Each structure stands twice: as C-alpha cells, then as structure tokens.
C-alpha cells in the first residue's frame, strides 16, 4: 500500500493548496497499511497526534483496500469471482462522522482512486436505534400523553420542558444530549428507540442506503449492539471486512451501556397501567411507594436478601407472565416487550449473579431503579475477532503516561480484556508530530475561586467563577475562541452572564444544534462555548489558523456514578475483600479510570487548535488546579495533568504554570 504514501508525500502537496507533506501523517498511514497487510484475526492499536491528518490517512488506505479487492488478483479476475470487501468505521462523536463525510475528504478519496486507476467507492453513515430518541418512550418517562403539553407546562422542571422541545424540534440524535442535564431519574437508555419499536421511515431509509456501501460509518453504540446481538458487524454481504474504531477509547463504554439493563420502578408502573396489566401495575406501584427515598437520592446499594429481594422477584415475574403481541406491536406494546426482556435478564441475574445488580436512586427525588451491568462488557467487541481486521485508533488511545515515544496501552487493553502478551496483538504504535504548529499557554494572573459549589445533594458552577472566567477568556482576543465546557449547564451559566456589549460575542451551543455548522459560521471576535467540541471538531481553516484561543473552563473529569461505584465494590467483595476494602478498591479503580478519561479529553481539546503545520493557538487554562495557587493540585497530580499536553509543547506549559511567563 505504498501508493498512499506516494500520494500523500508527492501528488497531494502539489494538488491541494496549502497542503504540505507531513512525515507524521505518512508514518501513521504506513502503520495503518502494515496493520491491514497482517490479515484478519489481529488487533492493532495506533495512536496519532491530533492535527496530523489521521482521517485522510486512514480513509485513503481503507479506500485502496476496498477498491483493490474489487479488482481481485489475477486468478480471481480471470474467474470474475473477486470477493467483496467492506469497511466499517466506528466513531464516538457525531462531529467526527460529519468530518468523515465532508466533501473535501470525499474528493480526496475520488482523486486518489482515479490516480491509482481504481474504481470509486461508496460511503454512507448509519447509526443504530439507540442513537435516536423514541417520542413514545420519552412521553412515558415524563408521564405525559402529549410532549407538546410538557413544553407549555409551567409546573414542570425546565429540564423536562427543554428535553421535550429538543425531541420535537430536532432530528432526535441522542449524541447531542448532555447526560448531566437530563431530568431527574431519566437516562439516554430510558428514552432511546428500542429494538421492538418500528423504525421511523426516514431512519429506515438511511439504514437501507448504508447497507451495501463500501465504507459504512457507524458509531460505537451500533458497533456494540451488532457485536452483542449478532456476534459481528453484519451490515452487508461482504466476504472480507475491516473494522476501524476511531475515538476508540470510548468504545468499551458503549459496550457497557449496551449490555446493561435498567428498570425504573415508576416507568414500569405507568406503562403497566396504560396496558391494563393490573397485577404488574399493583406490584410495581407498591415497590415504588416502598423504595422511593429522597434520603437515598444519588445513591446506590446492594439488594438485601429476604423480603426485599423476594418482593422484587415477584414483581419481575408478574412482568414476565404478561402476554403482548410481538408481530405488530404499537408503541406501548413495543416498550413493554423491552421491559419484559429486561425483567427476564434481571431474574436470571438475581438467581445466579446477584452481585451484578443494584438498587439505584435518582439524584433529586430518590426514585428507585433496578440496574444490572456486566463486568468486562468491553470484551463483547472481541466477538468473532478472527473473522476481520480490527484497528483501534485515536489521538488519545495510549495511557498518556511517561515517555510518549514508548507508549502504554494498558487502559484500552484492560477495557477489552486483552492480555498484553496476547498473540492477536499486531501493530502498537504512537505517531507524534515532532514539529507541527505552535502553542502559547496562558494562565490567569490572579487565582480564580473554586469552580463548583454544593447545591442540595449536587453541585453547580459558581457565579463568581463564571464572571472571572469570562473576563479572562475575552481579554486580548481579536480572533475566534473555542471555550470548552464540561456540560451544557456551564454554557447556560456563561450565556446568562456574558456582557451584552463588548469586543467578543458569545455563540452558545445548545442541545440539538449542529456544532460543525455553528463553528463554520463563526466570525472573528466570536466565542463558541460548547461541551461537545473536545473532539471531532475541525472547521475548514481556509488558509489561516481558525482558532486564536482555546479555553479550558474547568477540568472535564467525568462524574463517577454511584451505581458504578456500588457494582464495582460488589465485584471486589465477590473476590473475597471485606466491604470497606472493596469500597476503597472500587474508588481507586474508578477514580483512576476517570482521571485517564479527563486527560484524553483535554488532549483532544487542545488538538482542535492545530490542524495545519502553520497553525498557532493560545491555550488558556482557567481551572485553578492547573496553576500554582492555593487551589492547585499537588505536584504529582499536576504532573499528570501535564501528560495531556502534546510532548513537543510540554516544556512551554510547565514554564507557564511555574509563573515564568505567559500569564494574562
């Protein structure tokens, strides 16, 4: 596959205005080609710095593999029996899917294949059911018969009104939702299209168009679903297949969500009442009344043996004994089929693997749910691994620890349950840009207050922090600013206090809005505030650096769910640890995992600023933990934060943090 290298280093720099040969990109392309040449049954882990052109490099290699396979070798050509090849690209973010489908990338693939004398390839996007909202399931979750009435109801929380409005006015893609801002007691899994619901016509049409494409772009949720239900990705009739997983560190999370089961007591009660299942409705009403506990809000605990477990088992059995039409179910019946399927799985768990289920309580009202999660769910991505080539790639696939040139992939390997000595491991490599773009690091001249303060049983961002953050963000800005937030609630807080008059105008990214389109329309002197721009966002730079400044509002460490903490503790107890030791072990493991995830996110966010060798971006860290003041992290932890900085810029960040230079 040296043709791709020749194209990137020879033809493309002459053909594309502003494009220059990038040794890191060609080295990355060589690694992708080497992985493909090793054949099926191998796992490859290939990291590449943001901005070096990974997307173009792997698209060209994959297009070459598909098109060359269609030509067949000499013997097959004579027999006219070339085996059809298909590529599946799985992504985490909608922004990356949109980037893959950009006209510029499609044009490059066409030009490359024409230059090679190969046929063109087709490329389509397909996302699975769980990526779209189900209006009927959302109505059940909100206990409403008409979502439009939810929008107009002043008695409902704003979060419920906003969610109903988003569902009715957008295309319903759940990738645009922020989990932290969902109404109390509701998760994405509660409101997505279930496997029993009829597909909306427009989504079904997209599915059919993608089925026979040469390159199919899906996301991690659909990848996990295919692996769970079918054991492999079976989108078309291809005899040979490559699965390339971009933003790969997120794929095990999708697998965990796909294998989990959750039954909200209140939701099951409401649906049973609608369908007239009196015995089930009575049992679940009683459970809801007994277990709802504001005092347990945002907590999770194990099931107590005895009457408590017996009552739950009895309620699950009443669900299991119901009858419903499976041939042509309406929306309510389709949802009940999902509930019955979950009830059967939970019954098996309570009978055999009690430690895999917990009682979970919502964050405000303490509404109860029964939750089941499988440990090591990421391993389902290995189903039928011997039948395909699997390439895991990302800008943050490694652990970002120590020597960047000798990377460790312990995190992703452990998530997939692959031993580091496994014979199926093929290419393991990182490609860092030695000289690509430049960064200036900025810190506030004066220490900012703590970002968060307690509110009830939760937290909210401080008003004083937002006010100071706005002043620091807009100081000295003449170009565009990307303000990276941890949640949509951060964006709302910024919007509420942003100065009406001033040199920098705020563009607030709200749920459901196309972030790529927002960014593309951004003018100089405007600031895009978003929690969705950490990865995959690559606006057309049009010959100049797109972002003047990237601002990290606060450290994006993900929240550790109490359900996950309880399940992890139960797992350690099942291995022989006492309850206190198990709790401490679970806390260590989950905190370490969350910290690694936050480093990945910061590294991805910084990469938004350098998409070309000539790009220069200012990076402003607002979170006081990055600095040297009273709120700063310990030297050891701060050193780990610095692991998120690309290796070639780390010394500059260290000098800024030490106060030598570059403060606002």
XYZ file of C-alpha atoms in Angstrom, residues 235-632:
398
model
C -24.266 -4.611 7.606
C -23.890 -6.092 4.133
C -22.807 -9.264 2.327
C -19.050 -8.594 2.323
C -16.751 -11.602 2.477
C -13.839 -9.597 3.914
C -14.110 -6.823 6.447
C -12.048 -4.225 8.277
C -13.462 -2.600 11.409
C -11.624 0.634 12.202
C -12.628 2.138 15.539
C -11.760 5.838 15.771
C -12.021 7.657 19.127
C -11.548 4.068 20.241
C -11.101 4.703 23.965
C -14.876 5.351 24.145
C -15.963 2.062 22.538
C -15.910 -0.049 25.754
C -18.247 2.493 27.411
C -20.747 1.944 24.611
C -20.465 -1.808 25.088
C -21.140 -1.439 28.818
C -24.231 0.684 28.134
C -25.467 -1.813 25.542
C -25.195 -4.810 27.865
C -26.755 -3.053 30.853
C -30.384 -3.408 31.915
C -32.329 -0.827 33.866
C -35.920 -0.826 35.033
C -37.308 2.371 36.526
C -39.986 1.407 39.060
C -42.075 4.464 38.214
C -41.836 3.955 34.438
C -42.808 0.259 34.670
C -45.769 1.198 36.873
C -47.052 3.806 34.430
C -46.702 1.553 31.385
C -48.405 -1.403 33.126
C -51.336 0.863 33.986
C -51.651 2.065 30.396
C -51.678 -1.507 29.047
C -54.072 -2.775 31.715
C -51.713 -5.262 33.381
C -53.357 -4.897 36.779
C -51.280 -7.408 38.734
C -47.983 -5.968 37.458
C -49.179 -2.394 37.969
C -50.170 -3.146 41.581
C -46.858 -4.864 42.362
C -44.729 -2.080 40.882
C -46.838 0.656 42.491
C -46.189 -0.921 45.878
C -42.458 -1.222 45.135
C -42.305 2.421 44.036
C -44.034 3.595 47.223
C -41.796 1.491 49.464
C -38.444 2.231 47.835
C -38.724 5.909 46.804
C -36.446 7.717 49.230
C -35.233 11.347 48.925
C -32.775 10.491 51.675
C -31.111 7.998 49.289
C -31.014 10.444 46.360
C -27.985 9.907 44.098
C -27.028 6.755 45.972
C -26.932 3.070 45.085
C -26.924 -0.010 47.280
C -26.945 -3.790 47.074
C -30.171 -5.769 47.220
C -30.920 -7.097 50.681
C -31.650 -10.776 50.857
C -35.005 -11.782 52.268
C -38.346 -9.965 51.863
C -36.876 -7.115 49.795
C -35.440 -9.359 47.089
C -38.480 -11.627 47.163
C -40.798 -8.654 46.546
C -38.694 -7.506 43.579
C -38.504 -11.028 42.127
C -42.295 -11.335 42.454
C -42.797 -8.035 40.580
C -40.390 -9.130 37.834
C -42.232 -12.434 37.472
C -45.539 -10.609 37.075
C -43.969 -8.691 34.162
C -42.602 -11.920 32.702
C -46.032 -13.608 32.788
C -47.764 -10.901 30.739
C -48.757 -11.527 27.120
C -48.379 -9.000 24.313
C -48.485 -9.174 20.521
C -44.974 -9.494 19.119
C -45.935 -9.500 15.438
C -47.162 -5.918 15.067
C -46.847 -4.098 18.401
C -47.860 -0.468 18.827
C -45.519 1.930 20.634
C -46.721 0.995 24.142
C -46.579 -2.727 23.429
C -43.107 -2.392 21.898
C -41.900 -0.693 25.060
C -43.451 -3.426 27.185
C -41.625 -6.068 25.155
C -38.371 -4.297 26.072
C -39.401 -4.181 29.743
C -40.271 -7.882 29.705
C -36.929 -8.739 28.086
C -35.087 -6.737 30.768
C -37.161 -8.383 33.511
C -36.189 -11.855 32.275
C -32.498 -10.907 32.238
C -32.747 -9.453 35.743
C -34.467 -12.576 37.023
C -31.551 -14.668 35.754
C -29.099 -12.264 37.365
C -30.845 -12.319 40.746
C -30.891 -16.111 40.619
C -27.245 -16.618 39.621
C -25.160 -13.404 39.690
C -26.639 -11.224 42.420
C -23.523 -9.024 42.538
C -24.247 -7.722 39.014
C -27.445 -5.895 40.112
C -28.053 -2.931 42.423
C -30.799 -0.586 43.510
C -30.102 2.908 42.192
C -31.838 6.116 43.306
C -32.258 9.263 41.190
C -30.354 12.424 42.052
C -33.141 14.594 43.448
C -36.245 12.630 44.426
C -34.597 9.299 45.138
C -36.736 7.442 42.592
C -35.736 3.744 42.542
C -34.444 1.717 39.606
C -33.112 -1.809 39.336
C -29.811 -1.795 37.423
C -27.805 -4.685 36.021
C -24.359 -4.292 34.448
C -21.984 -6.929 33.170
C -18.360 -6.621 34.315
C -15.891 -6.540 31.462
C -18.568 -5.651 28.902
C -15.903 -4.271 26.555
C -14.944 -7.849 25.762
C -18.054 -8.238 23.569
C -16.213 -6.141 20.973
C -13.944 -9.160 20.518
C -16.743 -11.425 19.302
C -15.662 -13.254 16.130
C -12.436 -11.241 16.101
C -10.743 -13.889 13.975
C -13.019 -13.063 11.004
C -11.915 -9.471 10.490
C -9.090 -6.952 10.756
C -9.641 -4.675 13.778
C -7.838 -1.336 14.047
C -8.236 0.815 17.167
C -7.098 4.393 16.664
C -7.375 7.791 18.306
C -5.321 10.798 19.298
C -5.633 9.587 22.889
C -5.544 5.809 22.686
C -2.484 5.374 24.913
C -2.383 5.998 28.654
C -0.595 9.383 28.210
C 1.916 8.385 30.864
C 5.683 8.768 30.781
C 7.633 8.548 27.554
C 5.356 9.492 24.661
C 7.587 7.596 22.218
C 7.218 4.300 24.117
C 3.503 4.272 24.859
C 1.489 2.055 27.143
C -1.947 0.839 26.039
C -2.899 -0.725 29.380
C -6.153 1.243 29.671
C -7.712 0.169 26.379
C -6.353 -3.381 26.630
C -7.845 -3.830 30.090
C -11.190 -2.452 28.894
C -11.221 -5.037 26.091
C -9.952 -7.827 28.360
C -6.912 -8.436 26.153
C -3.701 -9.507 27.877
C -0.609 -7.513 26.916
C 1.050 -10.751 25.816
C -1.880 -11.882 23.638
C -0.706 -13.261 20.273
C -3.537 -11.458 18.466
C -1.976 -8.042 19.153
C -0.399 -6.649 15.993
C 0.763 -3.059 15.451
C 1.067 -0.979 18.657
C 2.442 2.429 17.807
C 2.178 6.155 18.510
C 2.829 8.857 15.940
C 3.655 12.229 17.438
C 4.374 15.351 15.479
C 7.918 16.491 16.225
C 7.370 19.888 14.612
C 3.765 20.714 13.816
C 2.100 24.013 14.714
C 2.754 26.014 17.872
C 1.026 26.761 21.172
C 1.224 29.511 23.746
C -0.003 28.652 27.250
C -1.846 31.209 29.355
C -2.912 31.250 32.989
C -4.910 33.910 34.859
C -2.677 36.488 36.508
C -4.700 36.051 39.722
C -6.067 32.830 41.100
C -9.707 32.044 40.317
C -12.078 30.722 43.006
C -13.102 27.072 43.115
C -15.257 26.309 40.080
C -18.011 24.360 41.850
C -20.159 24.751 44.942
C -22.659 22.445 46.587
C -26.331 22.785 45.698
C -28.640 20.422 47.520
C -27.173 16.955 47.042
C -25.354 18.020 43.909
C -23.117 20.809 42.634
C -23.379 23.905 40.462
C -20.791 26.201 38.933
C -20.083 29.328 40.999
C -21.350 32.660 39.716
C -18.090 34.353 40.764
C -16.095 31.753 38.842
C -18.101 32.359 35.673
C -17.707 36.147 35.966
C -13.936 35.898 36.354
C -13.688 33.239 33.662
C -15.482 35.464 31.149
C -13.099 38.357 31.809
C -10.050 36.130 31.389
C -11.454 34.474 28.246
C -12.140 37.643 26.265
C -9.066 39.625 27.361
C -6.884 40.494 24.390
C -8.927 38.452 21.887
C -9.236 39.556 18.272
C -9.911 36.204 16.582
C -12.151 33.220 17.278
C -12.322 31.476 20.655
C -13.291 27.885 21.440
C -14.459 27.742 25.067
C -14.598 24.087 26.106
C -17.098 23.348 28.869
C -17.834 20.289 30.974
C -21.629 20.445 30.456
C -24.452 22.339 28.796
C -25.197 23.805 32.220
C -21.795 25.540 32.020
C -22.841 27.011 28.667
C -26.111 28.296 30.145
C -24.230 29.906 33.045
C -21.870 31.644 30.603
C -24.749 32.816 28.453
C -26.585 34.275 31.463
C -23.619 36.449 32.468
C -21.889 37.231 29.179
C -21.594 41.013 28.631
C -24.153 42.346 26.175
C -21.667 44.866 24.842
C -18.030 44.086 24.265
C -15.472 43.082 21.690
C -16.256 39.338 21.865
C -19.715 37.914 21.153
C -20.807 34.581 22.648
C -22.226 31.829 20.448
C -23.812 29.283 22.808
C -24.034 25.687 21.634
C -27.399 24.304 22.746
C -28.557 20.695 22.636
C -29.526 19.548 19.180
C -27.656 22.266 17.278
C -25.135 21.163 14.652
C -21.792 22.132 16.212
C -19.882 21.865 12.934
C -22.281 24.299 11.292
C -22.035 26.672 14.274
C -18.255 26.635 14.108
C -18.180 27.087 10.328
C -20.283 30.241 10.640
C -18.179 31.763 13.408
C -16.742 35.205 12.686
C -13.570 36.749 14.051
C -14.236 38.113 17.518
C -16.795 35.420 18.388
C -16.550 32.763 21.087
C -18.151 29.319 20.724
C -18.999 27.819 24.139
C -19.653 24.085 23.933
C -19.299 20.800 25.840
C -19.257 18.904 22.530
C -16.162 20.380 20.889
C -13.444 18.446 22.691
C -13.031 16.000 19.811
C -14.008 15.665 16.167
C -14.489 19.410 15.583
C -12.405 20.503 12.575
C -13.747 23.582 10.764
C -12.292 24.470 7.371
C -9.372 26.765 8.183
C -9.414 28.439 4.748
C -5.655 29.031 4.710
C -5.406 30.625 8.167
C -5.449 29.440 11.784
C -9.117 29.013 12.698
C -8.972 29.416 16.496
C -6.938 32.157 18.130
C -7.581 30.831 21.617
C -8.794 27.590 23.209
C -10.103 27.957 26.747
C -10.471 25.067 29.220
C -13.237 26.310 31.531
C -12.745 23.564 34.126
C -11.199 20.141 34.376
C -13.502 17.742 32.464
C -13.178 14.745 34.788
C -16.339 12.658 34.330
C -18.602 12.154 37.315
C -18.339 8.721 38.926
C -21.837 7.302 39.090
C -22.819 5.829 42.443
C -24.271 2.840 40.591
C -20.880 2.063 39.056
C -19.213 2.505 42.441
C -21.595 0.067 44.118
C -21.330 -2.521 41.343
C -17.533 -2.312 41.376
C -17.481 -2.699 45.167
C -19.737 -5.762 44.941
C -17.417 -7.254 42.362
C -14.424 -6.840 44.695
C -16.411 -8.343 47.557
C -17.187 -11.385 45.405
C -13.393 -11.807 45.084
C -13.028 -12.072 48.872
C -12.483 -8.479 50.053
C -14.431 -7.166 53.049
C -16.922 -4.336 52.430
C -14.594 -1.450 53.412
C -11.651 -2.828 51.442
C -13.916 -3.460 48.436
C -15.273 0.091 48.584
C -11.762 1.547 48.661
C -10.644 -0.684 45.776
C -13.653 0.378 43.703
C -12.964 4.045 44.426
C -9.301 3.736 43.389
C -10.116 1.934 40.155
C -12.942 4.257 39.096
C -11.056 7.421 40.007
C -8.012 6.285 38.055
C -10.248 5.498 35.081
C -11.979 8.889 35.287
C -8.639 10.680 35.547
C -7.313 8.949 32.434
C -10.529 9.869 30.616
C -10.106 13.531 31.604
C -6.513 13.547 30.273
C -7.767 12.098 26.991
C -10.420 14.793 26.763
C -8.004 17.667 27.436
C -5.522 16.301 24.860
C -8.318 16.055 22.288
C -9.492 19.567 23.124
C -6.047 21.085 22.644
C -5.830 19.338 19.302
C -8.729 21.417 17.969
C -6.322 24.345 17.703
C -3.656 22.856 15.428
C -4.877 21.361 12.157
C -2.014 22.553 9.933
C 1.779 22.918 10.317
C 1.498 26.727 10.368
C -1.286 26.979 12.951
C -0.672 28.819 16.210
C -3.132 28.812 19.114
C -3.210 30.260 22.614
C -4.335 27.813 25.309
C -5.889 29.310 28.439
C -6.294 27.041 31.481
C -8.862 28.549 33.843
C -9.282 25.690 36.311
C -7.124 26.634 39.341
C -5.951 23.033 39.686
C -3.692 23.626 36.673
C -1.940 26.542 38.382
C 0.281 27.181 41.410
C -2.173 28.847 43.841
C -3.949 27.537 46.937
C -6.400 25.522 44.809
C -3.690 23.921 42.690
